[in-house]
Short mmCIF file of C-alpha atoms and ligand atoms in Angstrom, two decimals:
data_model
loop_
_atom_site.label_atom_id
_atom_site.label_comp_id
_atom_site.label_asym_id
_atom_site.label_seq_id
_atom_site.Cartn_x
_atom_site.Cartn_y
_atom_site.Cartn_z
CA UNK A 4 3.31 3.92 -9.46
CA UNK A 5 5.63 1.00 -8.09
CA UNK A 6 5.68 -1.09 -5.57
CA UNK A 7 8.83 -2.31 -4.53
CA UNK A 8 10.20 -4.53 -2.00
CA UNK A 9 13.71 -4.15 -0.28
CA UNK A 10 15.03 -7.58 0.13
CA UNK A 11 17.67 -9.92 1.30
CA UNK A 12 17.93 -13.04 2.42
CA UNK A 13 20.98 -12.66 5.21
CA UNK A 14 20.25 -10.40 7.68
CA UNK A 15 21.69 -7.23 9.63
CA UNK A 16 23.00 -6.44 6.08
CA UNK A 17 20.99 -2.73 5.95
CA UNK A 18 17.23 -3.57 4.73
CA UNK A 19 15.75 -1.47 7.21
CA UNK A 20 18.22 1.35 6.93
CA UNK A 21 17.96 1.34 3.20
CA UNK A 22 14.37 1.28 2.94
CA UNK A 23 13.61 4.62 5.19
CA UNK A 24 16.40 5.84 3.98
CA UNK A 25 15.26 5.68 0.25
CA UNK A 26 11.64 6.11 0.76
CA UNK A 27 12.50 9.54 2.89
CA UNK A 28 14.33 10.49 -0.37
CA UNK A 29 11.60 9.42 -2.70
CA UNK A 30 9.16 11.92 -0.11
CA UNK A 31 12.27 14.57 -0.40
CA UNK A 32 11.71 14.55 -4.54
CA UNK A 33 7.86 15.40 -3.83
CA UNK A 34 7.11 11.61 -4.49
CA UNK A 35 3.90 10.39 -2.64
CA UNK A 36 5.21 7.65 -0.86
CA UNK A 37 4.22 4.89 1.49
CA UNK A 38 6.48 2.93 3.72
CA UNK A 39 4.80 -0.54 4.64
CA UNK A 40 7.27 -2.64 7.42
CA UNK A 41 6.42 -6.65 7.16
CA UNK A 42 8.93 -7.44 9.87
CA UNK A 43 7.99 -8.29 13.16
CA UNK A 44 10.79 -6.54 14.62
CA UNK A 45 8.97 -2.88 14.05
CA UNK A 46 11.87 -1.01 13.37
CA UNK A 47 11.06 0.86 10.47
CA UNK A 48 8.45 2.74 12.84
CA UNK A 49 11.54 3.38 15.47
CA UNK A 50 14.05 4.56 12.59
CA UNK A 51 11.44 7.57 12.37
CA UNK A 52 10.26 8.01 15.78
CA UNK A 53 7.24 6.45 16.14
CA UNK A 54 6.96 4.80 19.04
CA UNK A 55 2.63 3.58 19.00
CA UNK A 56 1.85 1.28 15.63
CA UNK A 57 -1.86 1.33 15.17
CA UNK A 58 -3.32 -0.51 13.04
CA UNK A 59 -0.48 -2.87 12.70
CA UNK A 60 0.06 -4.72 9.35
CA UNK A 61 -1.19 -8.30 11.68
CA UNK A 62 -4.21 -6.45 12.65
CA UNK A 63 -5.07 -5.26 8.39
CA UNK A 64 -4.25 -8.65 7.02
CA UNK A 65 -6.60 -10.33 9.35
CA UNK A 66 -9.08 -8.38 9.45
CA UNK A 67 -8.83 -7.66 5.43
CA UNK A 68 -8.90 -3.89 6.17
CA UNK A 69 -7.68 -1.77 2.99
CA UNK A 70 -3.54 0.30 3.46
CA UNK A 71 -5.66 3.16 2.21
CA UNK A 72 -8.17 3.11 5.92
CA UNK A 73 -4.83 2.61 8.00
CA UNK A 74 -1.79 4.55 6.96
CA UNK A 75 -0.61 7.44 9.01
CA UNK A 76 1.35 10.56 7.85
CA UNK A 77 4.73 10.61 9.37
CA UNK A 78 5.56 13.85 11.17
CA UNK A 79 7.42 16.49 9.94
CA UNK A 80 8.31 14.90 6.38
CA UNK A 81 5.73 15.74 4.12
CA UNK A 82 4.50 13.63 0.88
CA UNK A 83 6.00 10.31 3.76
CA UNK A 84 3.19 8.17 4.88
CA UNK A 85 3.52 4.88 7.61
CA UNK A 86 1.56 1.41 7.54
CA UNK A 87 3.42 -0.38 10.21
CA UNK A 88 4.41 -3.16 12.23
CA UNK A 89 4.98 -4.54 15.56
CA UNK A 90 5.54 -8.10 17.45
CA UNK A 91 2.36 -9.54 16.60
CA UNK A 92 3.22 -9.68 12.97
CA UNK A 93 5.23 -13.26 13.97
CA UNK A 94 2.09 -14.75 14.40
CA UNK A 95 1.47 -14.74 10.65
CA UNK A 96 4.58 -17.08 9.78
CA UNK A 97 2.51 -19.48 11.49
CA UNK A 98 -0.88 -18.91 11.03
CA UNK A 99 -0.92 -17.35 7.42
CA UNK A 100 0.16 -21.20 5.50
CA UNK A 101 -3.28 -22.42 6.77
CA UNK A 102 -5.01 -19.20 4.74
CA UNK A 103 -5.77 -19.54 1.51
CA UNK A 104 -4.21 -17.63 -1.17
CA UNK A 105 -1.78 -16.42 2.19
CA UNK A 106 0.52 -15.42 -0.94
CA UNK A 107 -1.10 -12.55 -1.88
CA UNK A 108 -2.24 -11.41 1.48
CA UNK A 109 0.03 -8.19 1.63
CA UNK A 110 -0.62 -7.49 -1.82
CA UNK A 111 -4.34 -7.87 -1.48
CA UNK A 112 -4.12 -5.02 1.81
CA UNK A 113 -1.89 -2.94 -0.78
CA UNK A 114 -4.64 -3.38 -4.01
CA UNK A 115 -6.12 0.02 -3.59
CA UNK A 116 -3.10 1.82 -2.35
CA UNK A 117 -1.14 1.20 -5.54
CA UNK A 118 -2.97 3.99 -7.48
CA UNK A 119 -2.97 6.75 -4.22
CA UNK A 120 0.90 6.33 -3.83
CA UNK A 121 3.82 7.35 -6.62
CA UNK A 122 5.83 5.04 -4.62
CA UNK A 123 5.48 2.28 -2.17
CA UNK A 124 8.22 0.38 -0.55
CA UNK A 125 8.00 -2.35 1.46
CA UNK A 126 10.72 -3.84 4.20
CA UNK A 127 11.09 -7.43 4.71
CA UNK A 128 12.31 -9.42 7.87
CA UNK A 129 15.69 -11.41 6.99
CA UNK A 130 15.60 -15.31 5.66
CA UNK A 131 12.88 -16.10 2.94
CA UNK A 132 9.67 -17.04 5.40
CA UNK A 133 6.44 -16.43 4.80
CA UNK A 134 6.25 -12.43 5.36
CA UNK A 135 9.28 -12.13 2.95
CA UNK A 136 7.56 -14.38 0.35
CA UNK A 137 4.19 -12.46 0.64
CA UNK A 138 6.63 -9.30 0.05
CA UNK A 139 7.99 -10.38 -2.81
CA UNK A 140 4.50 -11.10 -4.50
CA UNK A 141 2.92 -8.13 -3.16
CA UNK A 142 6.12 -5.97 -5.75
CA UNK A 143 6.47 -5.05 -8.93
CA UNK A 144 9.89 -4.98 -8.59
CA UNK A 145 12.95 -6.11 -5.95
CA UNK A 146 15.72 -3.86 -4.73
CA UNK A 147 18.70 -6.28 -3.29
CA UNK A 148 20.60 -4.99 -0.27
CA UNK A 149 24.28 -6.44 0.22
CA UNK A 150 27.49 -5.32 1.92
CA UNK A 151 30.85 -6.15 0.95
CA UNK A 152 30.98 -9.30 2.82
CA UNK A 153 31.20 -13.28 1.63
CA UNK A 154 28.15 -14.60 3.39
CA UNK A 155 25.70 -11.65 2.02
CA UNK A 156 27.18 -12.10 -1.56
CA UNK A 157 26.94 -15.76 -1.56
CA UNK A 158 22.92 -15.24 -0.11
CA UNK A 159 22.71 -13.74 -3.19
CA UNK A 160 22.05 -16.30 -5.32
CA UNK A 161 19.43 -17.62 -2.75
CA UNK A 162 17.24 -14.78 -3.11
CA UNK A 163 17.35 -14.58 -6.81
CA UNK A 164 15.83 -18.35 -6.61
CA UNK A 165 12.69 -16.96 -4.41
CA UNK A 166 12.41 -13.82 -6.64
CA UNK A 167 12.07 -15.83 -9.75
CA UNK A 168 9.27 -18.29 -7.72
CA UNK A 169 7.40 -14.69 -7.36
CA UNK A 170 7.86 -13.80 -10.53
CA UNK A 171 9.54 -10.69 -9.38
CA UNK A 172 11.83 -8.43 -11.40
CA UNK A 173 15.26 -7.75 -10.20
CA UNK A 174 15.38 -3.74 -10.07
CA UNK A 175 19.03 -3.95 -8.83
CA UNK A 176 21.59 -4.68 -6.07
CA UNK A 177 22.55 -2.08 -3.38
CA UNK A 178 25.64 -2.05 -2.38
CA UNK A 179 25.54 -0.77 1.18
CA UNK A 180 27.65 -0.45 4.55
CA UNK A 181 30.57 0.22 1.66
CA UNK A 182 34.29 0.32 3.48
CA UNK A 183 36.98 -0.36 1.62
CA UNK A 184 38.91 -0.50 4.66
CA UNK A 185 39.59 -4.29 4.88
CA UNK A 186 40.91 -6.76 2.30
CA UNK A 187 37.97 -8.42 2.87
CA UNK A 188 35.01 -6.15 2.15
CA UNK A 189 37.60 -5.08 -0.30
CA UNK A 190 37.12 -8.71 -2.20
CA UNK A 191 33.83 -9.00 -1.42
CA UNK A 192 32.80 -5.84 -3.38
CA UNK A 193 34.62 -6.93 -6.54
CA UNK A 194 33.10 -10.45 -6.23
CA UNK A 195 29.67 -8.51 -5.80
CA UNK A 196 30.38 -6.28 -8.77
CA UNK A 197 31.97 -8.77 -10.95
CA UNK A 198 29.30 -10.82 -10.83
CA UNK A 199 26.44 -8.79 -10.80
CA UNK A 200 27.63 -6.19 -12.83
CA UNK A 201 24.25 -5.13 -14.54
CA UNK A 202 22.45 -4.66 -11.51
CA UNK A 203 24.56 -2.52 -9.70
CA UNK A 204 23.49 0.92 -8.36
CA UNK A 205 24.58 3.35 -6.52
CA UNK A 206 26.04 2.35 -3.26
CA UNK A 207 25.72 3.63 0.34
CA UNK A 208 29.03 4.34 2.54
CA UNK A 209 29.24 2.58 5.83
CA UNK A 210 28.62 5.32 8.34
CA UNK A 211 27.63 5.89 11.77
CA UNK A 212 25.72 8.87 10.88
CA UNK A 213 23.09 6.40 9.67
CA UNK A 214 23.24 4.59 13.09
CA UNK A 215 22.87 7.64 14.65
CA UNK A 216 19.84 9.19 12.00
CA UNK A 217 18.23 5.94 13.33
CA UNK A 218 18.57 6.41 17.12
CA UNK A 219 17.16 10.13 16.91
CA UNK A 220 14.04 8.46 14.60
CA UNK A 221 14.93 10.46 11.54
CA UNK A 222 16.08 9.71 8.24
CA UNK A 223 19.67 10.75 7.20
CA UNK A 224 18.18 13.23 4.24
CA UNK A 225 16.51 15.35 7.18
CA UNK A 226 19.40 14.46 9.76
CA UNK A 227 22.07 15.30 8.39
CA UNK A 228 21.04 16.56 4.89
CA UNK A 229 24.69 17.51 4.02
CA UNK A 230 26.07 14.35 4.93
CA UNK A 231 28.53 12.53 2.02
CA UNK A 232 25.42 9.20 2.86
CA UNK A 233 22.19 11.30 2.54
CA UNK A 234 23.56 12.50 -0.58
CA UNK A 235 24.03 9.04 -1.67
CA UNK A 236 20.57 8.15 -0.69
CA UNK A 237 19.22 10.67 -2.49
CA UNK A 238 21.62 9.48 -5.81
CA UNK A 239 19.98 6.46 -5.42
CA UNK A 240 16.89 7.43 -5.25
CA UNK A 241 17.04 9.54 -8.31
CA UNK A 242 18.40 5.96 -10.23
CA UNK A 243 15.54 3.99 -8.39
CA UNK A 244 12.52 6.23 -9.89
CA UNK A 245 14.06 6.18 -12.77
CA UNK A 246 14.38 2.45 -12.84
CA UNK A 247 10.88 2.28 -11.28
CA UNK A 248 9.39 3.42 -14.49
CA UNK A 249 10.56 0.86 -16.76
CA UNK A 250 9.53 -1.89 -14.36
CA UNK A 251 5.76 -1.06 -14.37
CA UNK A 252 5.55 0.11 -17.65
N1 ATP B 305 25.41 2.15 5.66
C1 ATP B 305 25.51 1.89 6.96
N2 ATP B 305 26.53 2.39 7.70
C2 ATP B 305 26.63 2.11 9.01
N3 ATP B 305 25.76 1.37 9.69
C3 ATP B 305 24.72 0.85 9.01
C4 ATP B 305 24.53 1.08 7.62
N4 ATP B 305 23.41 0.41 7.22
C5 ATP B 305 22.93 -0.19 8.32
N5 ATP B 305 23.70 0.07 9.40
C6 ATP B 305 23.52 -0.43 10.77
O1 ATP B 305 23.64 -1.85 10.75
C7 ATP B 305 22.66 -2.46 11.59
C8 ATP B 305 21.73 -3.35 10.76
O2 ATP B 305 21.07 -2.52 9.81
P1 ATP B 305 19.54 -2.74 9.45
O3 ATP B 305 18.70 -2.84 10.66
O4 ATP B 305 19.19 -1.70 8.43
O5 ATP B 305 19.68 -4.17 8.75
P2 ATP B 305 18.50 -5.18 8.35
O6 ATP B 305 18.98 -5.95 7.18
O7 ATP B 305 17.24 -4.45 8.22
O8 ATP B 305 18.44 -6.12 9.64
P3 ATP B 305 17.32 -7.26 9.92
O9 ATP B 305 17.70 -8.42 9.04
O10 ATP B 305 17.46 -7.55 11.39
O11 ATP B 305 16.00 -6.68 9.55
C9 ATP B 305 21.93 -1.30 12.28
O12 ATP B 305 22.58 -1.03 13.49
C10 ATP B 305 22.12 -0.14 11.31
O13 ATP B 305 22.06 1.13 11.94
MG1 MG B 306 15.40 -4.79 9.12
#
């Protein structure tokens, strides 16, 4: 089992989309997985057409109730399972610092889960706040979303500062809304891979087929399971578990 949180500290840079995206494959290789969303916006829940979150992730942090009592199957892609999220999560990023131990909060709701699920993976809201730091300590490992762009790659070395506060592994960086159509993204990808060369994995085209997997609530392996991007979700995926084994070994 791993837990493992999809992170990044800019944002609009493909969290979300990569953590559905990737967990839908994980479900796709027969992998018991759970999705957990600890961002306020809720879309994780929308990117698969669920429109009602209950229990939310607010409502099992307060009220210390167990991932296990409160996950829901998601319809119509089997071995995928749902703890969600939904407005009232925001509350935490004010209430939480006056917990104690508000750190471990997530992973505490997660404790039990960790041995039910091959595979948990958890999406964080952007900047480095309170629900992204109790992310990052609730993982065994971190999976770093960036697009070719000079503002994501330079947030880059942000995150790495919170991940080693957590204690928590670097599994890799994604690569992700890849276009080598500009001179731009163009530079920003070699600055990206230059840099970071170790960590690389495989990357995920820019493509509106994901926008529009998103809009019909499905993810792109069950969309559009042909697609050039599903099959580089599933690629990834196939790295990822691999990956996943050393880092909770
Ligand atoms: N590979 C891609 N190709 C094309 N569009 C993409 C891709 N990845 C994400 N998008 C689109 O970019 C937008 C932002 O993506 P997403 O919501 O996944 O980012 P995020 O990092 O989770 O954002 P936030 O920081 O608000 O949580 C969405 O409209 C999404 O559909
Ligand atoms: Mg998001």
């Amino acid at each position: 089992m791993s837990t493992i949180v999809v992170a990044a500290h800019k944002g609009g840079v493909g969290k979300t989309t990569v953590a559905v995206n990737l967990a839908a494959s994980f479900a796709h290789y027969g992998k018991r997985t759970l999705l957990v969303d600890a961002d306020p916006q809720g879309a994780v829940a929308t990117a698969l057409g669920i429109t009602v979150v209950k229990p939310s992730l607010y409502e099992l942090i307060n009220k210390q109730i167990k991932a296990n009592d409160a996950v829901v199957p998601v319809d119509n892609i089997s071995e995928l399972w749902l703890l969600g999220s939904e407005l009232d999560l925001a509350g935490l990023e004010i209430e939480a610092p006056r917990m104690t131990l508000w750190q471990t909060k997530l992973a505490d709701v997660l404790h039990d889960a960790e041995t039910t699920w091959d595979m948990i993976i958890i999406d964080t809201p952007p900047g480095l706040g309170v629900l992204s730091t109790m992310a990052l300590n609730a993982a065994d490992g971190a999976l770093v979303v960036c697009p070719p762009d000079y503002l994501a790659y330079r947030s880059l070395a942000h995150l790495q500062e919170a991940l080693v506060l957590s204690k928590t592994p670097i599994m890799g960086i994604i690569p992700t809304m890849v276009s080598t159509q500009s001179r731009h993204a163009r530079e920003a990808l070699e600055l990206i891979e230059d840099n970071y060369r170790d960590l690389i994995l495989p990357s995920i085209p820019k493509r509106v087929a994901l926008q529009d997997a998103m809009v019909a609530g499905m993810p792109i392996v069950n969309y559009q399971p042909n697609s050039d991007c599903a099959k580089a979700f599933l690629s990834l995926a196939k790295e990822v578990l691999s990956r996943a084994k050393t880092v909770a070994a």
